[in-house]
Short mmCIF file of C-alpha atoms in Angstrom, two decimals:
data_model
loop_
_atom_site.label_atom_id
_atom_site.label_comp_id
_atom_site.label_asym_id
_atom_site.label_seq_id
_atom_site.Cartn_x
_atom_site.Cartn_y
_atom_site.Cartn_z
CA MET S 1 -21.97 -130.49 296.67
CA LYS S 2 -21.12 -127.41 294.63
CA LYS S 3 -19.03 -127.57 291.48
CA ILE S 4 -15.77 -125.69 291.18
CA SER S 5 -15.31 -122.89 288.67
CA LYS S 6 -13.57 -124.54 285.73
CA THR S 7 -12.46 -121.14 284.47
CA THR S 8 -10.84 -120.17 287.79
CA TRP S 9 -9.13 -123.53 288.16
CA THR S 10 -7.84 -123.60 284.57
CA ARG S 11 -6.54 -120.05 284.89
CA TYR S 12 -4.75 -120.95 288.12
CA LYS S 13 -3.10 -124.20 287.01
CA GLU S 14 -1.87 -122.58 283.80
CA SER S 15 -0.43 -119.59 285.67
CA ALA S 16 3.22 -119.44 286.75
CA GLU S 17 2.20 -119.87 290.39
CA GLY S 18 -0.09 -122.79 289.60
CA LYS S 19 2.60 -124.61 287.64
CA GLU S 20 5.07 -124.05 290.47
CA VAL S 21 2.69 -125.44 293.11
CA ILE S 22 1.81 -128.48 291.01
CA ALA S 23 5.54 -129.12 290.52
CA LEU S 24 6.12 -128.94 294.28
CA PHE S 25 3.49 -131.61 294.97
CA GLN S 26 4.96 -133.73 292.18
CA LYS S 27 8.35 -133.28 293.82
CA ILE S 28 7.08 -134.81 297.09
CA GLN S 29 6.26 -137.98 295.11
CA SER S 30 9.77 -138.27 293.66
CA PRO S 31 12.12 -140.78 295.36
CA GLU S 32 14.96 -138.37 294.58
CA THR S 33 13.54 -135.68 296.86
CA THR S 34 15.16 -135.47 300.29
CA ALA S 35 13.28 -135.19 303.57
CA GLU S 36 14.82 -131.74 304.05
CA GLU S 37 13.32 -130.56 300.74
CA ILE S 38 9.92 -132.03 301.62
CA LEU S 39 9.99 -130.31 304.99
CA GLU S 40 10.52 -126.95 303.28
CA ILE S 41 7.46 -127.62 301.11
CA ALA S 42 5.42 -128.49 304.20
CA LYS S 43 6.50 -125.23 305.87
CA ARG S 44 5.18 -123.29 302.87
CA PHE S 45 1.69 -124.82 302.93
CA ASP S 46 1.23 -125.23 306.68
CA PRO S 47 3.25 -122.33 308.12
CA GLN S 48 1.20 -122.19 311.32
CA PHE S 49 2.39 -125.66 312.34
CA PHE S 50 6.05 -124.67 312.04
CA ASN S 51 5.70 -121.12 313.29
CA ASN S 52 8.32 -120.24 315.92
CA SER S 53 9.84 -123.74 315.91
CA SER S 54 13.29 -123.82 317.43
CA LYS S 55 16.28 -125.49 315.75
CA LYS S 56 15.85 -128.44 318.11
CA GLU S 57 12.15 -128.77 317.22
CA MET S 58 12.90 -128.56 313.50
CA ALA S 59 15.49 -131.32 313.91
CA GLN S 60 12.85 -133.45 315.67
CA ASP S 61 10.37 -132.73 312.86
CA LEU S 62 12.93 -133.85 310.29
CA GLU S 63 13.60 -137.02 312.28
CA SER S 64 9.86 -137.80 312.43
CA LEU S 65 9.40 -137.23 308.69
CA ASN S 66 12.40 -139.44 307.91
CA LEU S 67 10.99 -142.20 310.11
CA PHE S 68 7.59 -142.26 308.37
CA LEU S 69 9.16 -142.05 304.90
CA THR S 70 11.60 -144.87 305.70
CA VAL S 71 9.01 -147.21 307.22
CA LEU S 72 6.51 -146.76 304.40
CA GLY S 73 9.27 -146.96 301.80
CA ASP S 74 10.36 -150.30 303.21
CA ILE S 75 6.79 -151.59 303.22
CA VAL S 76 6.21 -150.56 299.61
CA SER S 77 9.51 -152.00 298.38
CA HIS S 78 9.16 -155.36 300.15
CA GLU S 79 5.44 -156.01 299.86
CA GLU S 80 2.98 -156.06 297.01
CA ILE S 81 0.28 -153.65 298.07
CA LYS S 82 -3.10 -154.41 296.54
CA ILE S 83 -5.79 -151.82 297.14
CA GLU S 84 -8.82 -152.71 295.07
CA SER S 85 -11.63 -151.54 297.37
CA GLY S 86 -12.41 -149.10 300.14
CA GLU S 87 -12.04 -151.93 302.64
CA ASP S 88 -8.53 -152.67 301.36
CA LEU S 89 -7.64 -148.99 301.76
CA ILE S 90 -8.85 -148.62 305.34
CA ASN S 91 -7.19 -151.90 306.32
CA PHE S 92 -3.92 -150.70 304.84
CA TYR S 93 -4.19 -147.41 306.74
CA LEU S 94 -4.97 -149.19 310.01
CA ASP S 95 -2.02 -151.54 309.55
CA TYR S 96 0.27 -148.61 308.84
CA LEU S 97 -1.13 -146.59 311.74
CA GLU S 98 -0.70 -149.42 314.20
CA PHE S 99 2.63 -150.70 312.87
CA PHE S 100 4.56 -148.57 315.35
CA ALA S 101 2.64 -149.81 318.39
CA VAL S 102 2.67 -153.57 317.87
CA ASP S 103 5.88 -154.86 319.38
CA ASP S 104 4.28 -158.29 319.60
CA GLU S 105 2.54 -159.52 316.45
CA ASN S 106 0.11 -161.51 318.60
CA LYS S 107 -0.88 -158.47 320.63
CA PRO S 108 -4.59 -157.62 320.14
CA LEU S 109 -5.10 -154.22 318.56
CA GLU S 110 -7.66 -153.31 321.21
CA ASP S 111 -4.85 -153.46 323.79
CA ILE S 112 -3.04 -150.56 322.13
CA PRO S 113 -3.40 -147.62 324.55
CA GLN S 114 -4.85 -144.26 323.60
CA SER S 115 -1.54 -142.70 324.62
CA TYR S 116 0.08 -144.32 321.57
CA TYR S 117 -2.44 -142.73 319.23
CA LYS S 118 -1.91 -139.42 321.02
CA GLY S 119 1.73 -139.56 319.98
CA ILE S 120 0.87 -140.50 316.40
CA LEU S 121 -1.64 -137.64 316.21
CA SER S 122 1.12 -135.17 317.07
CA ASN S 123 3.01 -136.46 314.03
CA ASN S 124 0.03 -136.79 311.71
CA ILE S 125 1.37 -134.21 309.29
CA PHE S 126 4.56 -136.25 308.71
CA MET S 127 2.70 -139.54 308.47
CA SER S 128 0.34 -138.04 305.90
CA ILE S 129 3.22 -136.70 303.79
CA ALA S 130 4.75 -140.17 303.63
CA LEU S 131 1.40 -141.68 302.60
CA TYR S 132 1.03 -139.12 299.83
CA ALA S 133 4.64 -139.59 298.69
CA TYR S 134 4.20 -143.33 298.17
CA LEU S 135 0.45 -143.60 297.51
CA PRO S 136 -0.60 -140.36 295.75
CA GLY S 137 -4.20 -140.36 294.67
CA LEU S 138 -5.20 -142.38 297.74
CA PHE S 139 -3.90 -139.94 300.36
CA ILE S 140 -3.10 -136.22 300.50
CA PRO S 141 -0.71 -134.41 302.84
CA ASN S 142 -2.51 -133.14 305.92
CA PHE S 143 -1.61 -129.47 305.80
CA PHE S 144 -4.74 -128.65 307.79
CA VAL S 145 -2.97 -129.23 311.11
CA MET S 146 -3.50 -125.96 313.03
CA GLN S 147 -5.35 -124.69 309.94
CA PHE S 148 -8.55 -126.65 310.45
CA ALA S 149 -10.65 -123.47 310.37
CA TYR S 150 -9.70 -123.10 306.70
CA LEU S 151 -10.78 -126.66 305.96
CA LYS S 152 -14.16 -125.94 307.53
CA LYS S 153 -14.57 -122.82 305.39
CA PHE S 154 -13.52 -124.77 302.28
CA ALA S 155 -16.04 -127.51 303.06
CA GLU S 156 -18.79 -124.94 303.66
CA LYS S 157 -17.98 -123.18 300.38
CA TYR S 158 -18.35 -126.35 298.33
CA GLU S 159 -20.95 -128.06 300.57
CA ILE S 160 -18.65 -130.99 301.30
CA ASP S 161 -19.88 -133.21 304.12
CA LEU S 162 -16.99 -133.57 306.54
CA PRO S 163 -17.17 -136.45 309.02
CA LYS S 164 -18.25 -135.71 312.59
CA ILE S 165 -15.35 -134.55 314.73
CA PRO S 166 -14.36 -137.19 317.34
CA ASN S 167 -14.26 -136.49 321.05
CA ARG S 168 -11.16 -134.85 322.45
CA SER S 169 -9.86 -137.92 324.32
CA ASP S 170 -10.49 -140.43 321.52
CA TYR S 171 -7.07 -140.17 319.93
CA ARG S 172 -7.53 -143.28 317.81
CA GLU S 173 -10.61 -141.81 316.15
CA ARG S 174 -8.81 -138.50 315.73
CA CYS S 175 -6.08 -140.35 313.81
CA LEU S 176 -8.73 -142.06 311.70
CA TYR S 177 -10.37 -138.70 311.02
CA TYR S 178 -7.51 -137.86 308.66
CA PHE S 179 -8.41 -140.91 306.58
CA ASP S 180 -12.05 -139.83 306.34
CA VAL S 181 -11.08 -136.29 305.35
CA CYS S 182 -8.80 -137.66 302.62
CA LEU S 183 -11.67 -139.66 301.15
CA ALA S 184 -14.03 -136.68 301.23
CA LEU S 185 -11.57 -134.28 299.57
CA ILE S 186 -10.26 -136.69 296.95
CA ASN S 187 -13.78 -137.75 295.99
CA PHE S 188 -14.77 -134.07 295.70
CA ALA S 189 -11.82 -133.32 293.41
CA VAL S 190 -12.35 -136.39 291.21
CA GLU S 191 -16.06 -135.58 290.84
CA ASN S 192 -14.94 -132.17 289.58
CA GLY S 193 -12.61 -133.70 287.01
CA ILE S 194 -9.33 -133.25 288.93
CA GLU S 195 -7.69 -136.66 289.10
CA ASP S 196 -3.97 -135.95 289.05
CA PRO S 197 -2.77 -136.20 292.71
CA ALA S 198 -0.50 -133.17 292.45
CA GLU S 199 -3.30 -131.12 290.90
CA ILE S 200 -5.72 -132.18 293.64
CA CYS S 201 -3.28 -130.83 296.25
CA ALA S 202 -2.57 -127.70 294.20
CA PHE S 203 -6.28 -126.92 293.88
CA ILE S 204 -6.87 -127.27 297.63
CA TYR S 205 -3.67 -125.81 299.09
CA GLY S 206 -2.56 -123.47 296.31
CA CYS S 207 -5.72 -122.22 294.60
CA GLU S 208 -8.36 -122.24 297.36
CA LEU S 209 -6.79 -122.01 300.81
CA PRO S 210 -4.91 -118.71 300.35
CA VAL S 211 -8.20 -117.06 299.35
CA ILE S 212 -10.04 -118.64 302.28
CA LYS S 213 -7.25 -117.64 304.67
CA ASP S 214 -7.44 -114.01 303.52
CA GLU S 215 -11.22 -114.00 303.91
CA TYR S 216 -10.94 -115.60 307.34
CA GLU S 217 -8.38 -113.10 308.61
CA ALA S 218 -10.34 -110.20 307.12
CA GLU S 219 -12.97 -111.03 309.74
CA PHE S 220 -10.47 -109.93 312.39
CA ASP S 221 -10.88 -106.35 311.21
CA LYS S 222 -14.65 -106.35 311.49
CA PRO S 223 -16.18 -104.66 314.55
CA MET S 224 -16.00 -106.59 317.80
CA PRO S 225 -18.94 -106.90 320.17
CA LYS S 226 -19.16 -103.62 322.04
CA VAL S 227 -18.82 -105.37 325.39
CA PRO S 228 -17.26 -108.85 325.82
CA GLU S 229 -19.48 -111.43 327.48
CA GLN S 230 -16.93 -113.98 328.67
CA ALA S 231 -13.37 -114.08 329.93
CA TRP S 232 -11.00 -117.07 329.75
CA ILE S 233 -7.63 -118.07 331.14
CA LEU S 234 -4.90 -118.85 328.60
CA VAL S 235 -1.72 -120.57 329.76
CA GLY S 236 1.51 -120.95 327.82
CA ASN S 237 4.98 -119.63 327.11
CA TYR S 238 5.89 -116.73 324.87
CA GLY S 239 8.30 -117.65 322.11
CA GLU S 240 10.20 -114.95 320.27
CA GLY S 241 7.45 -114.67 317.68
CA GLU S 242 4.62 -114.42 320.22
CA LYS S 243 6.30 -111.62 322.16
CA ASN S 244 5.83 -109.22 319.27
CA MET S 245 2.85 -110.64 317.41
CA LYS S 246 -0.21 -108.48 316.74
CA HIS S 247 -2.50 -111.46 316.43
CA GLY S 248 -1.86 -115.16 316.46
CA PHE S 249 -3.03 -118.71 316.89
CA TRP S 250 -3.47 -119.98 320.45
CA GLN S 251 -4.97 -122.90 322.29
CA ALA S 252 -8.39 -121.89 323.63
CA ASN S 253 -11.75 -123.23 324.65
CA GLU S 254 -13.85 -124.25 321.65
CA LEU S 255 -16.71 -122.21 323.14
CA THR S 256 -14.75 -118.96 322.91
CA SER S 257 -16.66 -116.22 321.11
CA LYS S 258 -15.26 -113.37 319.07
CA GLY S 259 -14.57 -110.42 321.36
CA ASP S 260 -14.06 -112.51 324.51
CA ILE S 261 -11.38 -111.46 327.00
CA MET S 262 -8.32 -113.75 327.13
CA LEU S 263 -6.20 -113.46 330.30
CA PHE S 264 -2.73 -114.79 329.55
CA TYR S 265 -0.71 -116.49 332.29
CA GLU S 266 2.89 -117.18 331.28
CA LYS S 267 3.78 -120.38 333.10
CA SER S 268 7.53 -120.42 332.52
CA PRO S 269 9.84 -118.98 333.55
CA VAL S 270 8.00 -115.91 334.88
CA LYS S 271 4.81 -117.47 336.35
CA LYS S 272 2.76 -114.32 335.90
CA LEU S 273 -0.51 -113.13 334.41
CA ASN S 274 1.17 -110.51 332.27
CA SER S 275 -1.11 -109.68 329.35
CA VAL S 276 -4.72 -109.43 328.24
CA TRP S 277 -5.87 -110.25 324.71
CA ILE S 278 -9.13 -110.29 322.78
CA ALA S 279 -10.41 -113.30 320.82
CA MET S 280 -10.36 -112.26 317.17
CA GLU S 281 -12.59 -115.14 316.09
CA ASP S 282 -14.83 -117.81 317.59
CA GLY S 283 -13.14 -120.88 319.02
CA VAL S 284 -12.55 -123.79 316.65
CA LYS S 285 -12.69 -127.47 317.49
CA ASP S 286 -9.70 -128.99 315.67
CA PRO S 287 -9.25 -132.79 315.74
CA PHE S 288 -5.72 -132.55 314.30
CA PHE S 289 -4.47 -130.02 316.85
CA HIS S 290 -2.86 -131.63 319.89
CA TYR S 291 -4.83 -129.41 322.29
CA TYR S 292 -8.05 -129.94 320.26
CA SER S 293 -9.37 -126.36 320.15
CA HIS S 294 -8.05 -122.89 319.44
CA THR S 295 -8.78 -119.33 318.42
CA TYR S 296 -6.86 -116.30 317.17
CA ILE S 297 -5.98 -113.64 319.71
CA GLY S 298 -5.10 -109.99 319.20
CA ASN S 299 -5.38 -106.45 320.63
CA LYS S 300 -2.76 -107.27 323.25
CA ILE S 301 -2.61 -105.20 326.45
CA GLU S 302 0.72 -105.83 328.14
CA ILE S 303 1.00 -105.64 331.92
CA PRO S 304 4.44 -104.42 333.08
CA ALA S 305 6.53 -107.01 334.93
CA ASP S 306 6.36 -105.14 338.26
CA LYS S 307 2.57 -104.93 338.08
CA ALA S 308 1.80 -108.38 336.62
CA LEU S 309 0.06 -110.87 338.93
CA THR S 310 2.47 -113.56 340.09
CA PHE S 311 1.68 -117.11 341.05
CA GLU S 312 2.24 -116.12 344.68
CA ASP S 313 -0.22 -113.22 344.32
CA PHE S 314 -2.91 -115.69 343.33
CA LYS S 315 -1.98 -118.29 345.95
CA ASN S 316 -2.11 -115.65 348.70
CA SER S 317 -5.51 -114.37 347.61
CA GLU S 318 -8.31 -115.18 350.03
CA TYR S 319 -10.77 -114.92 347.16
CA PHE S 320 -9.11 -117.64 345.07
CA LYS S 321 -8.44 -120.13 347.87
CA LYS S 322 -10.03 -123.48 347.15
CA GLU S 323 -11.74 -123.67 350.54
CA ASN S 324 -13.61 -120.50 349.63
CA ARG S 325 -14.64 -121.78 346.21
CA GLY S 326 -16.13 -125.22 346.82
CA SER S 327 -14.90 -128.69 345.86
CA GLU S 328 -14.21 -127.87 342.21
CA GLY S 329 -11.75 -125.12 343.01
CA ASN S 330 -10.50 -122.95 340.16
CA PHE S 331 -7.53 -122.31 337.91
CA VAL S 332 -5.52 -121.11 340.92
CA SER S 333 -6.14 -124.17 343.10
CA LYS S 334 -5.08 -126.24 340.07
CA ASN S 335 -1.79 -124.32 340.03
CA PHE S 336 -2.53 -123.16 336.47
CA GLN S 337 -1.96 -126.72 335.24
CA ASP S 338 -4.17 -127.86 332.31
CA VAL S 339 -6.49 -124.87 332.71
CA SER S 340 -5.90 -123.07 329.41
CA GLY S 341 -9.40 -122.31 328.18
CA TRP S 342 -10.91 -122.24 331.68
CA ALA S 343 -13.91 -119.90 331.90
CA VAL S 344 -13.45 -116.89 334.18
CA THR S 345 -16.58 -115.63 335.92
CA SER S 346 -17.44 -111.95 336.11
CA ALA S 347 -16.66 -112.07 339.84
CA ASP S 348 -13.25 -113.67 339.13
CA TYR S 349 -12.50 -110.99 336.56
CA ALA S 350 -13.50 -108.23 338.96
CA GLU S 351 -11.14 -109.67 341.59
CA ILE S 352 -8.27 -109.91 339.10
CA LYS S 353 -8.82 -106.25 338.20
CA ARG S 354 -8.86 -105.35 341.90
CA MET S 355 -5.56 -107.20 342.43
CA LEU S 356 -4.00 -105.40 339.47
CA GLU S 357 -5.15 -102.04 340.80
CA ALA S 358 -3.56 -102.89 344.17
CA LYS S 359 -0.25 -103.33 342.34
CA GLY S 360 -0.62 -99.95 340.65
CA PHE S 361 -1.86 -101.03 337.22
CA ASP S 362 -4.39 -98.73 335.53
CA THR S 363 -7.26 -101.15 334.85
CA SER S 364 -9.22 -98.53 332.92
CA VAL S 365 -7.35 -99.77 329.83
CA LEU S 366 -8.84 -103.26 330.26
CA PRO S 367 -12.11 -104.26 328.59
CA SER S 368 -15.19 -104.58 330.79
CA LEU S 369 -17.36 -107.67 330.84
CA TYR S 370 -20.99 -107.32 329.86
CA GLU S 371 -23.28 -106.45 332.76
CA PRO S 372 -26.86 -107.24 331.78
CA LYS S 373 -29.54 -104.59 332.11
CA VAL S 374 -33.01 -106.03 332.38
CA MET S 375 -35.86 -103.91 331.03
CA ALA S 376 -36.59 -101.00 333.32
CA GLY S 377 -38.85 -101.71 336.31
CA ILE S 378 -38.70 -105.51 335.95
CA GLU S 379 -37.11 -107.55 338.73
CA ILE S 380 -35.84 -110.98 337.68
CA ILE S 381 -35.02 -113.38 340.52
CA HIS S 382 -36.32 -116.78 339.39
CA GLU S 383 -36.55 -118.65 336.09
CA ASP S 384 -40.32 -118.17 336.12
CA ASP S 385 -39.72 -114.42 336.10
CA VAL S 386 -37.99 -114.76 332.74
CA SER S 387 -41.01 -116.66 331.43
CA TRP S 388 -43.82 -114.53 332.80
CA LYS S 389 -42.25 -111.08 333.07
CA LEU S 390 -40.15 -111.06 329.90
CA LEU S 391 -41.12 -113.76 327.42
CA VAL S 392 -44.90 -114.02 327.68
CA PRO S 393 -45.55 -110.24 327.57
CA ARG S 394 -43.41 -109.97 324.41
CA LEU S 395 -45.26 -112.84 322.71
CA GLU S 396 -48.57 -111.20 323.60
CA GLU S 397 -47.34 -107.84 322.26
CA MET S 398 -46.63 -109.66 318.99
CA GLY S 399 -50.31 -110.59 318.83
CA TRP S 400 -50.25 -114.18 320.09
CA LYS S 401 -52.48 -115.36 322.92
CA TYR S 402 -51.52 -117.69 325.74
CA LYS S 403 -53.36 -121.05 325.55
CA GLU S 404 -54.46 -120.25 321.99
CA ASP S 405 -51.29 -119.52 320.00
CA PHE S 406 -48.64 -120.54 322.52
CA PHE S 407 -48.62 -122.98 325.41
CA ASP S 408 -46.33 -123.86 328.29
CA GLU S 409 -45.21 -127.35 329.33
CA VAL S 410 -46.37 -129.08 326.14
CA GLU S 411 -45.75 -132.83 326.19
CA PHE S 412 -44.40 -134.61 323.11
CA PRO S 413 -44.48 -138.43 323.26
CA ALA S 414 -40.87 -139.60 322.95
CA GLY S 415 -41.05 -143.39 322.98
CA ARG S 416 -39.87 -145.57 325.80
CA GLY S 417 -36.78 -145.20 327.89
CA THR S 418 -34.49 -147.91 329.20
CA THR S 419 -36.96 -148.70 332.00
CA GLY S 420 -39.75 -149.42 329.52
CA HIS S 421 -41.82 -146.46 330.68
CA GLU S 422 -43.02 -143.88 328.20
CA MET S 423 -40.93 -140.74 328.11
CA ASP S 424 -42.16 -137.25 327.42
CA LYS S 425 -40.34 -134.27 325.99
CA ARG S 426 -41.65 -131.14 327.63
CA PRO S 427 -40.24 -127.82 326.37
CA ASP S 428 -41.03 -124.69 328.35
CA PHE S 429 -43.14 -123.08 325.61
CA CYS S 430 -44.41 -124.00 322.15
CA LEU S 431 -45.74 -121.60 319.52
CA HIS S 432 -48.04 -122.52 316.59
CA LEU S 433 -49.14 -126.02 317.65
CA SER S 434 -50.87 -128.47 315.31
CA GLY S 435 -51.85 -132.14 315.22
CA GLY S 436 -53.44 -134.44 317.78
CA GLU S 437 -52.25 -135.90 321.06
CA ARG S 438 -49.98 -138.53 319.48
CA ASP S 439 -48.79 -136.57 316.41
CA LYS S 440 -48.42 -133.14 317.98
CA GLU S 441 -46.11 -130.61 316.30
CA ALA S 442 -44.98 -127.05 317.05
CA GLN S 443 -43.36 -124.64 314.63
CA VAL S 444 -41.43 -122.89 317.41
CA VAL S 445 -40.00 -124.41 320.59
CA ILE S 446 -38.74 -122.13 323.38
CA GLU S 447 -36.46 -123.06 326.29
CA VAL S 448 -36.18 -120.64 329.22
CA LYS S 449 -33.35 -120.39 331.76
CA LEU S 450 -32.59 -117.88 334.50
CA ASN S 451 -29.00 -117.10 333.54
CA MET S 452 -26.74 -118.90 331.07
CA LYS S 453 -23.41 -117.82 332.55
CA ASN S 454 -21.11 -118.92 329.76
CA ASN S 455 -20.93 -120.76 326.46
CA GLN S 456 -20.88 -124.16 328.13
CA GLU S 457 -24.29 -123.49 329.62
CA ILE S 458 -25.57 -122.04 326.35
CA LYS S 459 -24.49 -125.19 324.52
CA ALA S 460 -26.04 -127.49 327.13
CA ASN S 461 -29.38 -125.68 326.86
CA TYR S 462 -29.13 -125.59 323.07
CA ASP S 463 -28.60 -129.37 323.01
CA GLN S 464 -31.60 -129.88 325.27
CA GLY S 465 -33.72 -127.53 323.15
CA VAL S 466 -32.73 -129.27 319.92
CA SER S 467 -33.88 -132.62 321.32
CA TYR S 468 -37.27 -131.08 322.14
CA ALA S 469 -37.49 -129.32 318.78
CA LYS S 470 -36.82 -132.56 316.92
CA TRP S 471 -39.64 -134.37 318.68
CA GLY S 472 -41.96 -131.46 317.95
CA ASN S 473 -40.68 -131.19 314.37
CA ALA S 474 -40.11 -127.49 315.00
CA ARG S 475 -38.45 -125.29 312.40
CA VAL S 476 -37.29 -122.72 314.99
CA LEU S 477 -35.64 -123.12 318.39
CA VAL S 478 -35.38 -120.26 320.88
CA ILE S 479 -33.32 -120.34 324.06
CA CYS S 480 -33.46 -117.34 326.36
CA ASP S 481 -32.52 -116.18 329.84
CA LYS S 482 -32.74 -112.90 331.72
CA ASN S 483 -30.12 -111.35 329.42
CA GLN S 484 -30.60 -112.62 325.89
CA ILE S 485 -32.77 -114.31 323.26
CA ARG S 486 -31.04 -116.69 320.82
CA VAL S 487 -32.93 -117.90 317.74
CA TYR S 488 -31.90 -120.97 315.72
CA GLU S 489 -33.44 -122.05 312.40
CA ARG S 490 -32.97 -125.21 310.39
CA ASN S 491 -30.52 -124.98 307.48
CA LYS S 492 -30.77 -126.45 303.97
CA LYS S 493 -29.92 -129.88 305.36
CA ASN S 494 -32.84 -129.59 307.80
CA GLN S 495 -30.43 -129.38 310.72
CA PHE S 496 -30.41 -126.60 313.30
CA VAL S 497 -27.58 -124.13 312.83
CA PRO S 498 -24.77 -124.61 315.40
CA PHE S 499 -25.26 -123.21 318.90
CA ASP S 500 -22.45 -120.69 318.47
CA THR S 501 -23.84 -119.23 315.24
CA PRO S 502 -27.50 -118.48 315.96
CA THR S 503 -29.71 -117.14 313.20
CA ALA S 504 -30.32 -114.06 315.32
CA ARG S 505 -29.63 -112.82 318.79
CA PHE S 506 -31.34 -110.11 320.83
CA ARG S 507 -31.24 -108.41 324.21
CA TRP S 508 -34.53 -107.94 326.02
CA GLU S 509 -33.96 -104.20 325.87
CA ASP S 510 -33.81 -104.59 322.05
CA MET S 511 -37.53 -105.32 322.18
CA GLN S 512 -38.08 -101.62 322.81
CA LYS S 513 -36.71 -100.91 319.33
CA LEU S 514 -39.38 -101.38 316.67
CA GLU S 515 -37.05 -102.81 314.01
CA LYS S 516 -35.66 -105.44 316.44
CA PHE S 517 -39.12 -106.26 317.75
CA ASN S 518 -40.38 -106.84 314.20
CA GLU S 519 -37.30 -108.86 313.27
CA LEU S 520 -37.94 -111.31 316.12
CA LYS S 521 -41.67 -111.42 315.38
CA LYS S 522 -40.95 -112.34 311.76
CA LEU S 523 -38.65 -115.18 312.82
CA LEU S 524 -41.31 -116.59 315.14
CA SER S 525 -44.29 -116.11 312.87
CA LYS S 526 -46.25 -119.03 311.45
CA LYS S 527 -45.09 -120.20 308.01
#
């Protein structure tokens, strides 16, 4: 864990802005402060959550905040709350969390449905404000809702270990995640000598997050990939703010990559695919966000109303009919319900462009998906072709010999499975082997596929490769297909970098460029 800059923090808290922010967080703690005043403070520090809220929605937000403040206020005024240990604290939080669901005091907590926690998660920001108002120092307001990317950057900056993000459908654990984040952030602040609750919040939300937000959004202006590799369907409604926004927050698949094509289908009232956007940043898994994952979209290309693709256009398309697509269907056969973040294949995208052209839209203004170009004169049909026509020749050009420096189908003993039989981990290739039969190790493990069509497949193969690399105690993992080579190294914590942020990435045609060839060779060389 890195230490904060005492000079920067002292300068901030003694500045006019710092004093104002500290006073605002002190104000939340005051019993004299109204819910309306607290809501205005929340809007300042988590503007994304309240962006484009209607008057009706703001009234509902105020009602929710009042409810949590009233309930916790009653508990605090009528009960003596003793929190002397971590166990006391988590038990208090669980009791508070589950207070709203237990209409029968004898009802077992395990009978509380996930749907209840789903509702509480949607109101986590208001619940957290109430907890901070009455128990400052033990809880902080959760102004990371829809700003989770900034929390991740903050944690990376100071090497704070955030808890593992729960699964999408585990709403109870997603509610508990707030508690774990509170502990991590408060402990970090206290270890750095910041113990006043209002100052803890001011340091995080006033001093650090604006800087991180600016740095994060500055990434939007950096060059995009020359050619997008994936397209996705986005579904939603345009509010007044979204109609004119240049870039903005939107629900998206967590596997979205910067530069990806986002095809926007407005579900109500128009029921049309009427714009195309570009992902300004990689997708983010966000446990506090109702829809779980999001990105920022920009570079909007609007499709005129008379040329936009209607729901009927899609339903009448022979190409998109379910009977022509197999049992799983597609976003059309699902009537565009719950498909925001659905991956669009290159063939789907080509058909959508064809349909737009038929309605008179000039598709030359739309981005093109990447079409891989295998090295000249090499035909790739099977997975083995990737191994023996692309990978092996490159390894040999780097000076390594097959069956001496690298081997295929190497077996790593992996214990016994549930049947009691010994299991073997068998990566496609291993480079720089050492050890004997039972303590075999490889510095580099390589997994080969024919074609990883989208980020889901990349992640699945990355996960498989990581399991092999761990058994072989490898320091480098490579996954490749006919289009690309992705290299992953272990970080300072001895963990492989995430699948969506490889250490390096190459095209096979890059191997014809000396600097790229040498860069890959250096990454794979024996240490």
